[in-house]
Coordinates of C-alpha atoms in Angstrom, one line a residue:
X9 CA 33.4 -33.2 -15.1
X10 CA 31.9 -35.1 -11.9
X11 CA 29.6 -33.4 -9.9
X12 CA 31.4 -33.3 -6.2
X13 CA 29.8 -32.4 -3.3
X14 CA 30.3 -31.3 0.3
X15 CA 30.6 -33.9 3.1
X16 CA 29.1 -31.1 6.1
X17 CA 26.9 -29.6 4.3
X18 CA 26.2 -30.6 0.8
X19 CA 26.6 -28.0 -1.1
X20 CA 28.3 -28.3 -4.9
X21 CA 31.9 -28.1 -4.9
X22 CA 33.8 -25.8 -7.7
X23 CA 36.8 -27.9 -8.2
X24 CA 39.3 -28.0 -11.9
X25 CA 40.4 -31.3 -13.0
X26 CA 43.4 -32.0 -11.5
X27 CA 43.3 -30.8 -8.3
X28 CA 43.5 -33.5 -5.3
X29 CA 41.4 -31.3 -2.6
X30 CA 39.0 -28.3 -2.6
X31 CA 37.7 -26.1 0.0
X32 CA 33.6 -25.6 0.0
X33 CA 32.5 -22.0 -0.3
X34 CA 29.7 -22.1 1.9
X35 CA 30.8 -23.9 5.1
X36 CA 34.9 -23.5 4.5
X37 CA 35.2 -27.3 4.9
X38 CA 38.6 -28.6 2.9
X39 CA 38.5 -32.4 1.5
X40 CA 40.2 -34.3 -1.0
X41 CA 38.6 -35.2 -4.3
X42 CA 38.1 -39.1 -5.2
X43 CA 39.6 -40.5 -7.8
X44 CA 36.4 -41.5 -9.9
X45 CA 37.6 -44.4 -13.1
X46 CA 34.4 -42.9 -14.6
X47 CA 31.7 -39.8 -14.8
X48 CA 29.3 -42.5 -14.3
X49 CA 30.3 -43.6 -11.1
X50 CA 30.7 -39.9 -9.9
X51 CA 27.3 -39.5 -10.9
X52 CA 26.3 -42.3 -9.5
X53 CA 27.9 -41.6 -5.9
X54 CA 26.9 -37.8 -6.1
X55 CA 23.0 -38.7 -6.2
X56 CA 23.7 -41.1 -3.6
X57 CA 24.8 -38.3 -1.7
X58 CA 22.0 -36.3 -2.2
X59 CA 19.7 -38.9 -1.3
X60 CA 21.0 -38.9 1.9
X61 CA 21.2 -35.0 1.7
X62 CA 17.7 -35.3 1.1
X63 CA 16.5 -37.8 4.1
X64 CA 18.7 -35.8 6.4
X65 CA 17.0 -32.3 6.0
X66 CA 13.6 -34.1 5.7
X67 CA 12.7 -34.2 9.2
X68 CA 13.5 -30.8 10.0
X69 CA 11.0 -29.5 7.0
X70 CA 8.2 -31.5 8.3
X71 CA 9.2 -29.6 11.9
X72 CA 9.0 -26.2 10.0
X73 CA 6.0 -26.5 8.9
X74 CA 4.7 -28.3 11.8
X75 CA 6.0 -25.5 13.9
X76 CA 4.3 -22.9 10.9
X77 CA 0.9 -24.3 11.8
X78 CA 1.6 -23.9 15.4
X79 CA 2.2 -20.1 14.6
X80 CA 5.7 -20.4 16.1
X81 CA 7.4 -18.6 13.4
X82 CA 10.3 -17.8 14.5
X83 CA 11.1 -21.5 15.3
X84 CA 9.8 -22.7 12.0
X85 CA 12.5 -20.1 10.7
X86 CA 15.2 -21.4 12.9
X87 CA 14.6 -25.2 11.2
X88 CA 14.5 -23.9 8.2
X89 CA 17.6 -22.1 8.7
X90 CA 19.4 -25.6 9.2
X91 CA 18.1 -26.7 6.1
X92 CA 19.6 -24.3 4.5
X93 CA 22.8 -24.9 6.4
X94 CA 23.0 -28.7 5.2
X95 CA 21.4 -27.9 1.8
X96 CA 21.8 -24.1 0.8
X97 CA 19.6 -24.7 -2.1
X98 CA 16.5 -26.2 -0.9
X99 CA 13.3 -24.5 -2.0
X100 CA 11.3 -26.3 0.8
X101 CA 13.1 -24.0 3.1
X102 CA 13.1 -20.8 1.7
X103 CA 9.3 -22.0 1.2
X104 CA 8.7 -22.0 4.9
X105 CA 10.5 -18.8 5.9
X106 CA 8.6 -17.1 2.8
X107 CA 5.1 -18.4 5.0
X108 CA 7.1 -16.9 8.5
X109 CA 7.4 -13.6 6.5
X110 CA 4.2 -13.2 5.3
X111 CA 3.0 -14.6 8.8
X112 CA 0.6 -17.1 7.6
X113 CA 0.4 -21.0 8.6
X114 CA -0.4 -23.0 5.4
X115 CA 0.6 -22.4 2.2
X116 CA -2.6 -22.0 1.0
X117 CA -2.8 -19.5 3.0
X118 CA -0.2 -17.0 1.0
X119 CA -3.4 -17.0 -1.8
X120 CA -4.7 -14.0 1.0
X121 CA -1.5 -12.1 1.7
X122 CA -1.7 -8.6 1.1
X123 CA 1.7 -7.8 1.0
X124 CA 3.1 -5.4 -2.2
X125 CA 6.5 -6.3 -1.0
X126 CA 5.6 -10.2 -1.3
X127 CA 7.2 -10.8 -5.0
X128 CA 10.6 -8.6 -3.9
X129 CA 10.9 -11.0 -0.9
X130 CA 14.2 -13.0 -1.1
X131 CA 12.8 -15.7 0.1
X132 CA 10.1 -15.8 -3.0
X133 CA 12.9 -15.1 -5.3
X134 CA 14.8 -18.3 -3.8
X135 CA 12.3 -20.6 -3.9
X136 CA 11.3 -19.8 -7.4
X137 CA 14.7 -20.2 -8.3
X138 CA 15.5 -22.9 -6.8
X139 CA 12.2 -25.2 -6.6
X140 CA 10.7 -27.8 -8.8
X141 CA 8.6 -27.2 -11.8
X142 CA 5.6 -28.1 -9.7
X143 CA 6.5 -25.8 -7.2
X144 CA 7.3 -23.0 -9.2
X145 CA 4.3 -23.0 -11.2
X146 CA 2.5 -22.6 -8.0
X147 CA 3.8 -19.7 -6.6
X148 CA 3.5 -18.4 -9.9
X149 CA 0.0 -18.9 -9.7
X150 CA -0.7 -17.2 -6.6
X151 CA 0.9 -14.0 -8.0
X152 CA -2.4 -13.0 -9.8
X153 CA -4.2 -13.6 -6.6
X154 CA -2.1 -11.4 -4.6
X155 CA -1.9 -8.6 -7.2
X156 CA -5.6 -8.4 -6.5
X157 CA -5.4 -8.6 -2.9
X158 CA -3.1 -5.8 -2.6
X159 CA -5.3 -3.9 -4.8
X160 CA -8.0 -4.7 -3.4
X161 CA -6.5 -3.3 -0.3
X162 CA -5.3 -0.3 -1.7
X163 CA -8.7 0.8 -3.1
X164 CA -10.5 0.2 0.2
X165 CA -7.6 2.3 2.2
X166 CA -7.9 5.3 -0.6
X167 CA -12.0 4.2 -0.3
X168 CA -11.7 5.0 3.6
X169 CA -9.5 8.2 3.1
X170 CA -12.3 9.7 0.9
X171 CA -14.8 9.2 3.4
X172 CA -12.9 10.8 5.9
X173 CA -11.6 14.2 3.6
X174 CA -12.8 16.5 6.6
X175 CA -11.5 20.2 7.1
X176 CA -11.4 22.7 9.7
X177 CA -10.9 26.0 9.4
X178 CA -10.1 26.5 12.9
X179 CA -10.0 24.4 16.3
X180 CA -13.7 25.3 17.1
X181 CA -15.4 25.7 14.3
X182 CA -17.4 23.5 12.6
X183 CA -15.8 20.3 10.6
X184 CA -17.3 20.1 6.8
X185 CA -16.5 18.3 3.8
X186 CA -13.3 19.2 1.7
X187 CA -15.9 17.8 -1.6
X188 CA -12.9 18.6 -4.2
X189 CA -10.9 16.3 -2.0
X190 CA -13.2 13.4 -1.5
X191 CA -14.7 13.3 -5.0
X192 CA -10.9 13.1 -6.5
X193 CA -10.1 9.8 -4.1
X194 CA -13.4 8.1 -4.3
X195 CA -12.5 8.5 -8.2
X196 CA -9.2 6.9 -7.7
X197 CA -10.3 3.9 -5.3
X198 CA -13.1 3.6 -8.3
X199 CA -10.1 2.9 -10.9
X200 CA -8.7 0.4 -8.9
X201 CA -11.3 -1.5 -7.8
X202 CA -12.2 -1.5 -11.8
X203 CA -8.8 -2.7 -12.6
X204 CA -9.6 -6.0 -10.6
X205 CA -12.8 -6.5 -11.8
X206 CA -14.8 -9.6 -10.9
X207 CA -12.9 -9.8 -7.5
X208 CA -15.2 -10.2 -4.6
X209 CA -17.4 -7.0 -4.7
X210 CA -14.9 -5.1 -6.9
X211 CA -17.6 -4.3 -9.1
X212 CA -20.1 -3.1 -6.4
X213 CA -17.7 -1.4 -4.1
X214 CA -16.3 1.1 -8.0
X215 CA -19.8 1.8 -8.5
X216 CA -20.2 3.0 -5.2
X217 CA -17.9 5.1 -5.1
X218 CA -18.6 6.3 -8.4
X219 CA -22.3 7.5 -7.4
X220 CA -20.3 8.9 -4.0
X221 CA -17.6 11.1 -6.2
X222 CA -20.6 12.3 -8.3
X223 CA -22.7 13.0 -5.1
X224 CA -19.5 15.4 -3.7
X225 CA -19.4 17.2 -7.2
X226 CA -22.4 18.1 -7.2
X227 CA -22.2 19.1 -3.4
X228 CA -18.8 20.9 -4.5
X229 CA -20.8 23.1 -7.2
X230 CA -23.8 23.4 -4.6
X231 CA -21.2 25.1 -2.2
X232 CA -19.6 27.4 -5.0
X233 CA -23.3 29.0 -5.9
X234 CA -24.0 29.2 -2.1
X235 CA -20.6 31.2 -2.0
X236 CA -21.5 32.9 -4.9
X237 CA -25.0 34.3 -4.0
X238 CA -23.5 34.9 -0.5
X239 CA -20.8 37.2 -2.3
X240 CA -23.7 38.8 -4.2
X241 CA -26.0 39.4 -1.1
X242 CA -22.9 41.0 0.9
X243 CA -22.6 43.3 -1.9
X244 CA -26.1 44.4 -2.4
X245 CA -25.9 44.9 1.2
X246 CA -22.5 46.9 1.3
X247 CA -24.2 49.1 -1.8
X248 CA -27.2 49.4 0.1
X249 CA -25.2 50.8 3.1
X250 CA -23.2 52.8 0.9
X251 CA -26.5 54.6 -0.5
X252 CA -27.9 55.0 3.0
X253 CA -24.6 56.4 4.5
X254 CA -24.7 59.2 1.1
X255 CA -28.2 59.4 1.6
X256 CA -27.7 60.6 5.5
X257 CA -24.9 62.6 4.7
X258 CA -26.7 64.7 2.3
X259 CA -29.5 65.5 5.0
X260 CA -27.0 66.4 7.5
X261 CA -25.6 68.4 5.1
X262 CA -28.9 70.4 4.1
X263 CA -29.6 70.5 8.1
X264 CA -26.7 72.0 8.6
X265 CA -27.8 75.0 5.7
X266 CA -31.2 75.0 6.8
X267 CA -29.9 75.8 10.8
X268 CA -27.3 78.2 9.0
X269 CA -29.8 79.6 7.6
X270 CA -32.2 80.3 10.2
X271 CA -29.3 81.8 12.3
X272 CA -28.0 84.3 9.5
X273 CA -31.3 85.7 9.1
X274 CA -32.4 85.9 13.1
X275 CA -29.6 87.6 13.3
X276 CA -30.5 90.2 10.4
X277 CA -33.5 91.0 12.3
X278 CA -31.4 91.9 15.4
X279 CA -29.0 94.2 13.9
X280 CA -31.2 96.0 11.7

């Protein structure tokens, strides 16, 4: 079956054998098929047309990306949109507006994004599926990258949040270290800077906070046997004030006898 395609915007027309007109399910546009003597020729004209597809959207694409390195993304999007309007499958296009997502102005420059949400874009997903071998294989090559930029990221974020596991028991009192806290995240940003390792100071930046997570467990165990003598010193001294408190009672006590004492027999002497 020839290959048909539309006359506004170029897309390919679904069509059955047979039929003298079709409507195009992009753009709605109705036009009658040709009457081809052979699949050659349809081919044939059909390339023809894309050709001309082709040199049409050209000049808006270099404008995109023209307007990319300007840093007027929402322009560059706005050509690219057009492309897209004439050729609904052009990966150039769904190229640039991937750049105008990830707000950078080369496409080299996507090798640095940091975003998780870059491979679940739809305009990744179109231009993988829709670009040339060459193309594909290099945004498949940039995924690694990025997988270690955004955890690279991630680790330094969880890295920063360790360092700054304060608590305060109250609005004025003194702010101190919550240790249990910070040794469990400088642990975790250690993983992941170990599962990219041999990017930029990976390697460096896990030991670090390896030696920091061990330096807040032993500060962690420091403050438990601080707590623990403390607890031990508060009850010597309760027990010690327990014993003193007895201790005073008793010699009340045996005042009390020896003044009872003295007063039973003074007054012996007076009645006898």
């Amino acid at each position: 079956m020839a290959v048909i395609i539309c006359e506004k915007c170029g897309a390919m027309l679904d069509y059955i054998e047979g039929d003298t007109s079709v409507v195009c399910s992009f753009c709605g546009t109705k036009q009658a098929l040709p009457r081809f003597t052979n699949e050659l020729q349809a081919t044939e004209n059909d390339m023809k047309t894309m050709k001309q597809r082709s040199n049409s959207v050209e000049p808006l694409l270099r404008r995109a990306f023209l307007l990319l390195e300007d840093g007027e993304l929402d322009k560059a999007i706005n050509c690219c949109d057009r492309v897209l309007d004439q050729d609904p499958e052009n990966a150039q296009a769904y190229l640039g507006k991937l750049m105008a997502d990830m707000k950078v102005r080369k496409q080299e420059d996507l090798l640095n994004c940091e975003r998780s949400d870059f491979f679940q874009n739809n305009n990744y997903q179109k231009a993988v599926r829709f670009g040339d071998e060459s193309l594909v294989e290099t945004l498949n090559s940039y995924s690694v990258r990025i997988h270690q930029n955004v955890r690279y990221s991630e680790a330094n974020a969880t890295m920063i949040e360790a360092g700054n596991s304060y608590c305060q028991d109250s609005m004025f009192a003194p702010i101190k270290w919550n240790h249990s806290i910070a040794k469990k995240k400088f642990e975790e940003a250690a993983d992941l800077f170990k599962s990219i390792s041999g990017f930029k100071d990976s390697d460096t930046r896990a030991e670090a906070c390896l030696k920091a997570a061990e330096q807040h467990r032993q500060l962690q165990q420091q403050e438990k046997r601080n707590e623990e003598e403390k607890k031990i010193e508060k009850e010597k001294q309760n027990t010690i004030g327990l014993w003193v408190y007895i201790i005073g009672l008793i010699l009340v006590v045996l005042f009390i006898i020896w003044v009872c004492d003295g007063v039973i027999g003074f007054l012996k002497l007076m009645f006898k």
